[in-house]
CSV table of C-alpha atoms in Angstrom, one decimal:
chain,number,residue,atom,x,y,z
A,1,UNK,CA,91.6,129.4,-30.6
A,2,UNK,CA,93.0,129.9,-34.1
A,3,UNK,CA,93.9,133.5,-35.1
A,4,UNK,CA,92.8,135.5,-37.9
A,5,UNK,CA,96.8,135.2,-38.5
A,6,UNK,CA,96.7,132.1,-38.7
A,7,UNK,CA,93.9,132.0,-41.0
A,8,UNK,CA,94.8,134.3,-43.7
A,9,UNK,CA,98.4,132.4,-43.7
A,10,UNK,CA,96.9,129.0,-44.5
A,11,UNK,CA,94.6,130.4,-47.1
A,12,UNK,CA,97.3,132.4,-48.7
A,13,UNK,CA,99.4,129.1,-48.6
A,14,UNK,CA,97.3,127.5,-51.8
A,15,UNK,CA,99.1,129.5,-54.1
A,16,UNK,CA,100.7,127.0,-55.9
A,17,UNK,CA,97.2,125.5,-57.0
A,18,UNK,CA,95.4,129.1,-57.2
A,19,UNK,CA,97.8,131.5,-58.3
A,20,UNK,CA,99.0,134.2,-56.0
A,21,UNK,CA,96.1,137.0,-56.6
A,22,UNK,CA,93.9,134.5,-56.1
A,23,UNK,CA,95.0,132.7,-52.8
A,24,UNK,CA,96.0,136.0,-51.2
A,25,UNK,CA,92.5,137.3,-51.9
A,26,UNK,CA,91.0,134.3,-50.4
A,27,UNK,CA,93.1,134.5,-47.5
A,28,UNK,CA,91.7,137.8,-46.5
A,29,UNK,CA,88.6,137.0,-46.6
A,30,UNK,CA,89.1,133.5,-44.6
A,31,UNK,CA,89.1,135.3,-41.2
A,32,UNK,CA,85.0,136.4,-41.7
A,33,UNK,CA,84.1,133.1,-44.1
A,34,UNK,CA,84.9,131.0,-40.9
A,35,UNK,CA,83.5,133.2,-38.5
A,36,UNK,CA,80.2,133.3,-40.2
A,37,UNK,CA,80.2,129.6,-40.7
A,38,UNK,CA,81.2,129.1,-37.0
A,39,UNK,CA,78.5,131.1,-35.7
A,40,UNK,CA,75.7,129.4,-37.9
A,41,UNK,CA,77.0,126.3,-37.6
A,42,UNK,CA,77.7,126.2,-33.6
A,43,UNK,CA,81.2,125.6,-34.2
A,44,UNK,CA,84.0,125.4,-31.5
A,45,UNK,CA,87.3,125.5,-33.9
A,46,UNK,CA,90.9,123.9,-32.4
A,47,UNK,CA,93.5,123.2,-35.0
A,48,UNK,CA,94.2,124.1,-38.7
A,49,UNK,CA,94.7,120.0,-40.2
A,50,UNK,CA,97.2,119.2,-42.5
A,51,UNK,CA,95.5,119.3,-46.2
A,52,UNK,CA,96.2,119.5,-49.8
A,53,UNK,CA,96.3,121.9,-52.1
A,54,UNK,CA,93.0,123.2,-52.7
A,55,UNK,CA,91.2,123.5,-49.0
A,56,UNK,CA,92.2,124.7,-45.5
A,57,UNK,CA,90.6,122.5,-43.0
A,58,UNK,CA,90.2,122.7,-39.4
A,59,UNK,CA,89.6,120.6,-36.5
A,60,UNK,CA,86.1,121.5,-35.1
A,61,UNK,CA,83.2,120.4,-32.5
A,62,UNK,CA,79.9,120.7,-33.1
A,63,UNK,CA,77.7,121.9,-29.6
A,64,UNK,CA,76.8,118.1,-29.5
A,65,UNK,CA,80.6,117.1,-29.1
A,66,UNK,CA,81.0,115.6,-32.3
A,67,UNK,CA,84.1,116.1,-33.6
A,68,UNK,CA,84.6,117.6,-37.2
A,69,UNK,CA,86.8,118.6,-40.2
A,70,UNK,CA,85.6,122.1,-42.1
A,71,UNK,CA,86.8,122.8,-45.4
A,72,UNK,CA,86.5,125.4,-47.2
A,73,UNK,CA,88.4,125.9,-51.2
A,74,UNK,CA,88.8,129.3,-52.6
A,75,UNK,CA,87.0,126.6,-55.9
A,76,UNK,CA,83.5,125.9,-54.6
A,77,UNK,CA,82.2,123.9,-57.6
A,78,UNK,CA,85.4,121.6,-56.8
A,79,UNK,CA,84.6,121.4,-53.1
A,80,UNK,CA,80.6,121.1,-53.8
A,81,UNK,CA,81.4,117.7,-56.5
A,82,UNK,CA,83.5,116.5,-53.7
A,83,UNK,CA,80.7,116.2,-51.1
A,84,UNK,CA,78.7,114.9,-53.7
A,85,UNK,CA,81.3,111.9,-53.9
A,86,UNK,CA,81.7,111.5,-50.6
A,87,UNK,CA,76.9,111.4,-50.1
A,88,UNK,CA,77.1,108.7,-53.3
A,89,UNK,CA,79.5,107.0,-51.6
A,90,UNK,CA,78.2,107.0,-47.8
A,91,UNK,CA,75.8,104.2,-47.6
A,92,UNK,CA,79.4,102.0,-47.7
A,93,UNK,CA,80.3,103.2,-44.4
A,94,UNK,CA,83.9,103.8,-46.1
A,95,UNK,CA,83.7,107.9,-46.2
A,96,UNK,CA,83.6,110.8,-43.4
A,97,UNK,CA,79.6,111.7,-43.0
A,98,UNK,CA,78.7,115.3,-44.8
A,99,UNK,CA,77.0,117.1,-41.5
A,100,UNK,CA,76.8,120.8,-43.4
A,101,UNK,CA,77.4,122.4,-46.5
A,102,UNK,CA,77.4,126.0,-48.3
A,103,UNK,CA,77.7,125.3,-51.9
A,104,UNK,CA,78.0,129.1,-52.8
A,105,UNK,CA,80.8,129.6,-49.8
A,106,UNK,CA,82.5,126.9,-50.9
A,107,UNK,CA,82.5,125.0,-47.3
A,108,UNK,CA,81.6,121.8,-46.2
A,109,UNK,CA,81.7,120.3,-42.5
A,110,UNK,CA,82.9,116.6,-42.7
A,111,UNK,CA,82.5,114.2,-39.8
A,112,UNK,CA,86.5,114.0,-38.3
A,113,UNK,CA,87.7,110.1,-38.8
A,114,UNK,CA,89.6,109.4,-35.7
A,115,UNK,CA,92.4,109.4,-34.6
A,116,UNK,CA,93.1,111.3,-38.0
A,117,UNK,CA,96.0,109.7,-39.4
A,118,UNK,CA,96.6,108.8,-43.1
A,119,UNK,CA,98.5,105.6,-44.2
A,120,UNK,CA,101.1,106.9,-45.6
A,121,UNK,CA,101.7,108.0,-42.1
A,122,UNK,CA,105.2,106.7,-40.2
A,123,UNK,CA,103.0,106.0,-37.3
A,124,UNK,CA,100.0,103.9,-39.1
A,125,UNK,CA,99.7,100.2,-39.4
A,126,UNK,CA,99.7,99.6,-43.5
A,127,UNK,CA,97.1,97.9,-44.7
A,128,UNK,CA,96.6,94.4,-45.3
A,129,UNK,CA,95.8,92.9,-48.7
A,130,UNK,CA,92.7,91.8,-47.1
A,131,UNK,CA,91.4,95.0,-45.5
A,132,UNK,CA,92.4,97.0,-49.2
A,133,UNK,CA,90.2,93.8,-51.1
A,134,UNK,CA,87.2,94.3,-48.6
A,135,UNK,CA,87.4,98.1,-48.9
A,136,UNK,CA,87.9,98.0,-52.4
A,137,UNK,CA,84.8,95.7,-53.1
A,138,UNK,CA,82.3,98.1,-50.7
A,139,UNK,CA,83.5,100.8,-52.6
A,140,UNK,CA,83.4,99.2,-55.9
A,141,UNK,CA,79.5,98.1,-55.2
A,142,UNK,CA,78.0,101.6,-55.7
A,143,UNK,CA,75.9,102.3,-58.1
A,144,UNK,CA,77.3,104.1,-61.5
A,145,UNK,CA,73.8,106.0,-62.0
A,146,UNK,CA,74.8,109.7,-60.7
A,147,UNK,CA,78.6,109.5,-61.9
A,148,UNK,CA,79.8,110.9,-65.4
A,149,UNK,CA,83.0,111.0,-65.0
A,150,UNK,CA,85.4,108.2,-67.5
A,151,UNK,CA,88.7,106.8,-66.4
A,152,UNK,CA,89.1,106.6,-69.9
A,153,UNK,CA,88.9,110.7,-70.1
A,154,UNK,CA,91.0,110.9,-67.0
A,155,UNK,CA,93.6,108.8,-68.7
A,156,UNK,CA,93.4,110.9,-71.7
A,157,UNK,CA,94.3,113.8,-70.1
A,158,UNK,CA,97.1,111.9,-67.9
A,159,UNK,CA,98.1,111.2,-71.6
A,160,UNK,CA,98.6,114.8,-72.2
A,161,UNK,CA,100.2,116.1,-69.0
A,162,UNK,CA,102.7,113.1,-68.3
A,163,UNK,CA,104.2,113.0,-72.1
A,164,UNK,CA,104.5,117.3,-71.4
A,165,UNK,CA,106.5,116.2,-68.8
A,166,UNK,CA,108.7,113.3,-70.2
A,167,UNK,CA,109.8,115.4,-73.5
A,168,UNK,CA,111.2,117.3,-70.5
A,169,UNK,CA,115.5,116.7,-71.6
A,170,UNK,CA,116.2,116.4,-67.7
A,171,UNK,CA,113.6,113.7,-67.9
A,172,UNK,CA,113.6,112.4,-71.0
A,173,UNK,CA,117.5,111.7,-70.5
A,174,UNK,CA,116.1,108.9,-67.6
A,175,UNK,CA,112.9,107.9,-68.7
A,176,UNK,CA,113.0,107.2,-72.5
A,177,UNK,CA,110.8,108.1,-75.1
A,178,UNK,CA,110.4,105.0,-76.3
A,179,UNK,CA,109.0,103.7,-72.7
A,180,UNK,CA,106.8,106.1,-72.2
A,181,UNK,CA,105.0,105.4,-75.9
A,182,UNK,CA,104.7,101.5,-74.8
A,183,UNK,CA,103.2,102.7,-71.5
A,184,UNK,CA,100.5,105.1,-73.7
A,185,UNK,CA,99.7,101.9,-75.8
A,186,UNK,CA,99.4,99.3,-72.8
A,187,UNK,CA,97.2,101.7,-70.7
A,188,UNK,CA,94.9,102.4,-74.2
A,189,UNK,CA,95.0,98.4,-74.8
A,190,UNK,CA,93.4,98.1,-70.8
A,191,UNK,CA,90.7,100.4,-71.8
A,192,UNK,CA,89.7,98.8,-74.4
A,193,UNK,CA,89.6,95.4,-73.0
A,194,UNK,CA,87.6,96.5,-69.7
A,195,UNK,CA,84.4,94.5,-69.8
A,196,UNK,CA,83.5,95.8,-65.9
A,197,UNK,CA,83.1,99.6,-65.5
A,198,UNK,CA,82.4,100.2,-62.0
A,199,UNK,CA,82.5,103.6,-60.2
A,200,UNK,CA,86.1,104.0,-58.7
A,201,UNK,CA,87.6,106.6,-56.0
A,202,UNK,CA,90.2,107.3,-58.4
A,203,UNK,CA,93.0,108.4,-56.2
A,204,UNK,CA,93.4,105.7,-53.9
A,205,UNK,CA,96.7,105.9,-52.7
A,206,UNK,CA,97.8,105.7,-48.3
A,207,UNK,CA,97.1,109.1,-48.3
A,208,UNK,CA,93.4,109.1,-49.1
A,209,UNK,CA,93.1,106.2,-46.5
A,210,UNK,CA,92.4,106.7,-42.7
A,211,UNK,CA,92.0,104.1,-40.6
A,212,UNK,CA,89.0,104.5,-37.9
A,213,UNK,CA,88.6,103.4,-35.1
A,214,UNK,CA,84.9,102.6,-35.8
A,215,UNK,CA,84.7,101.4,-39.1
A,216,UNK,CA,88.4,100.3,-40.2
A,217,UNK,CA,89.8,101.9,-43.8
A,218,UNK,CA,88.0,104.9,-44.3
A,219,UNK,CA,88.8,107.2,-47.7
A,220,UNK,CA,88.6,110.9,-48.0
A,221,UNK,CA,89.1,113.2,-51.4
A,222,UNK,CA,87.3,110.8,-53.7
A,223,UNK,CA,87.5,111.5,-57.8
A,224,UNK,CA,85.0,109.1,-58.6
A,225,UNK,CA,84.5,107.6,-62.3
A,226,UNK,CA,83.7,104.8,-63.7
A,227,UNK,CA,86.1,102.1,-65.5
A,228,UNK,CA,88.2,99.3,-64.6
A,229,UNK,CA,88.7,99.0,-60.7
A,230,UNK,CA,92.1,97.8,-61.3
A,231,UNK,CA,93.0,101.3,-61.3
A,232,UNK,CA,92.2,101.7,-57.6
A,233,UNK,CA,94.0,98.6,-56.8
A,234,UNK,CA,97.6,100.6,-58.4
A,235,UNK,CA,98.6,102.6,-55.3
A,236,UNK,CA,98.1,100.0,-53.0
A,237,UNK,CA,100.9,97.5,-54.9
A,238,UNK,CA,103.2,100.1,-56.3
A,239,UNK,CA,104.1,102.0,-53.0
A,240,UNK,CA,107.6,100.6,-51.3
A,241,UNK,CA,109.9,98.1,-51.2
A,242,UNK,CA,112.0,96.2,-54.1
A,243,UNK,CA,110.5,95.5,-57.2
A,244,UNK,CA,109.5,91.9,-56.8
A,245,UNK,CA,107.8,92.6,-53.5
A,246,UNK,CA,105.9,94.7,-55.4
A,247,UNK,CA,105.1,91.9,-58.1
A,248,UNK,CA,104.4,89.9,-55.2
A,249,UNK,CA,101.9,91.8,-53.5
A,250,UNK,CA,99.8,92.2,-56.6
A,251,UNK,CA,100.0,88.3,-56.7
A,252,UNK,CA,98.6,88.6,-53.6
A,253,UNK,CA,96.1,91.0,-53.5
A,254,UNK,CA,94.4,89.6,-57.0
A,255,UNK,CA,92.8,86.7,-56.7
A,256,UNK,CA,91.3,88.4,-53.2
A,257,UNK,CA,89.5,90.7,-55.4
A,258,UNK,CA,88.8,88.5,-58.3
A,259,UNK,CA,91.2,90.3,-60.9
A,260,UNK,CA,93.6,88.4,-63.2
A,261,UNK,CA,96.9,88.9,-61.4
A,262,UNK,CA,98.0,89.8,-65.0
A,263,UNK,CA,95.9,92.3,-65.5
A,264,UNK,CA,96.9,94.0,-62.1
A,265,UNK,CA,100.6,94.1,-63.0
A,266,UNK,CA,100.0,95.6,-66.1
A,267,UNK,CA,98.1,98.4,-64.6
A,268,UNK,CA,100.7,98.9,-61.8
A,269,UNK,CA,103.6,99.1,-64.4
A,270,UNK,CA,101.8,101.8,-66.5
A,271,UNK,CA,101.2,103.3,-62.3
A,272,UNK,CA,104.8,102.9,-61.6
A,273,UNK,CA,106.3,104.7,-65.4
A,274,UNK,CA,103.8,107.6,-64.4
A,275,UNK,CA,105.0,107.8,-61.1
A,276,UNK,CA,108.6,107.9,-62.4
A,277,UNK,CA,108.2,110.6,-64.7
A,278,UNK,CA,106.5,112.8,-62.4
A,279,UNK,CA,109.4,112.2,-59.6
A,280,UNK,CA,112.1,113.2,-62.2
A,281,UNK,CA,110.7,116.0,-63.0
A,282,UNK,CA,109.9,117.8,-60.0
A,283,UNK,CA,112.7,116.0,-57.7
A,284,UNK,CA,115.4,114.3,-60.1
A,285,UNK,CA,115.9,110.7,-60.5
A,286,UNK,CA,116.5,108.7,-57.2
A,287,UNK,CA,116.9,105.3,-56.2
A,288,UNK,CA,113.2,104.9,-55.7
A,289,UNK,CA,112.7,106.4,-59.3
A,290,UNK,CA,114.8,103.1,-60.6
A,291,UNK,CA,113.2,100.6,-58.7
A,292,UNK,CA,110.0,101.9,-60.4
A,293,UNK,CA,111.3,101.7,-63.9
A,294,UNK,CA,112.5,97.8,-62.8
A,295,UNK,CA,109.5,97.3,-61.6
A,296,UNK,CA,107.9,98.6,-64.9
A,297,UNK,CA,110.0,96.4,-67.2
A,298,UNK,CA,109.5,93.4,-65.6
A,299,UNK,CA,108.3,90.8,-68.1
């Protein structure tokens, strides 16, 4: 059984996304927030889960047996969108199953996706191009009526927050000015030339990805929009190894989802200058940080 310790540490813990006053307050009140959700919604709880930076989740079991992961976000409008996501996307068969939700308590009760582990995971089997092509193009079939989200406005704002970082001097001193400009211009050139705007998870990297033991890749924290589905394919190619294994698995994985292999690279190198800028910032250059900058000037 999880303490109220336990509770109002874990709450208190999404400081860096809340702010301090804010996290702290919601970590006081955690203790009764679960208890009242546990009580109404016949709850047995058993762990706190590993999570990001905007929910605590526990384990749970319904009084069927049905094993489950409760969130619950200091933001409820943020947590409430999500299960909306994750309801447009659930006649795929590709998301954890909404069981409850209290929009104004910010909570939601998500089916658990056994055994639990994320991709990114030592201990999971990485995905094949095949299995990310046949989960990309379930995913990819859902309707766009119901989304109004843009990549193109998410990109804007990556625009914004990525060149903030990069006219950093200990980052600018790596990652030159003068790439980062021809990275602006070549994702602003894929936007304009997308002829196929399709609803997208929009952060579909290992992370996101479970692997179940009933329905094979399953994805969690969706940020749908709409736009070019390249962009989902990005994390998938730019994740490890040298840079031409990386050319070579988007070589791979394009013609099994019916992209231009071209195309895919050119997303993944805009992926991979992003990626680099953001890891010499918070981290410093690293030997990872200039295989991605290879990989991004590759011609």
């Amino acid at each position: 059984m999880i303490t109220d310790e336990e509770l109002v540490r874990a709450g208190t813990a999404l400081d860096d996304r809340f702010g301090a006053e804010r996290a702290t307050a919601f970590g006081q009140a955690l203790p009764g927030l679960v208890a009242d959700l546990i009580d109404r919604w016949e709850l047995d709880v058993r762990e706190v889960l590993p999570s990001g930076a905007t929910s605590v989740v526990l384990a749970v079991t319904d009084r069927t047996g049905i094993a489950g992961a409760l969130k619950v976000s200091p933001d409820a409008k943020f947590l409430a969108r999500q299960s909306t996501m994750l309801t447009h996307l659930a006649p795929t068969g590709r998301v954890p199953r909404v069981l409850h939700e209290d929009a104004s308590a910010g909570a939601v009760l998500l089916e658990q996706v056994l055994p639990g582990e994320t991709l990114d995971s030592s201990r999971a089997t990485p995905p094949t191009p095949q299995e990310w092509a046949d989960l990309l193009q379930d995913l990819h079939g859902t309707p766009t009526a119901g989304v109004t989200d843009l990549l193109r406005q998410r990109c804007e704002d990556m625009f914004r927050r990525i060149g903030a970082r990069q006219a950093l001097e200990r980052v600018s001193a790596h990652i030159p000015r003068e790439l980062w400009a021809h990275t602006v211009q070549e994702c602003q050139s894929l936007l304009e030339t997308d002829r196929e705007q399709v609803v997208i998870h929009g952060d579909l990297h290992l992370g996101n990805v479970l692997r179940s033991q009933e329905h094979g890749l399953v994805v969690i924290d969706p940020k749908l929009c709409v736009g070019d589905r390249c962009f989902d394919l990005v994390d998938f190619v730019v994740t490890n190894g040298t840079a031409d294994q990386m050319t070579a698995r988007a070589l791979e994985l394009a013609p099994l989802v019916g992209i231009d292999a071209e195309r895919v690279l050119r997303w993944c190198r805009v992926n991979a200058v992003v990626t680099a800028i953001s890891r010499t910032t918070w981290t410093g250059p690293d030997e990872w940080t200039q295989t991605l900058l290879e990989f991004a000037q590759q011609r």
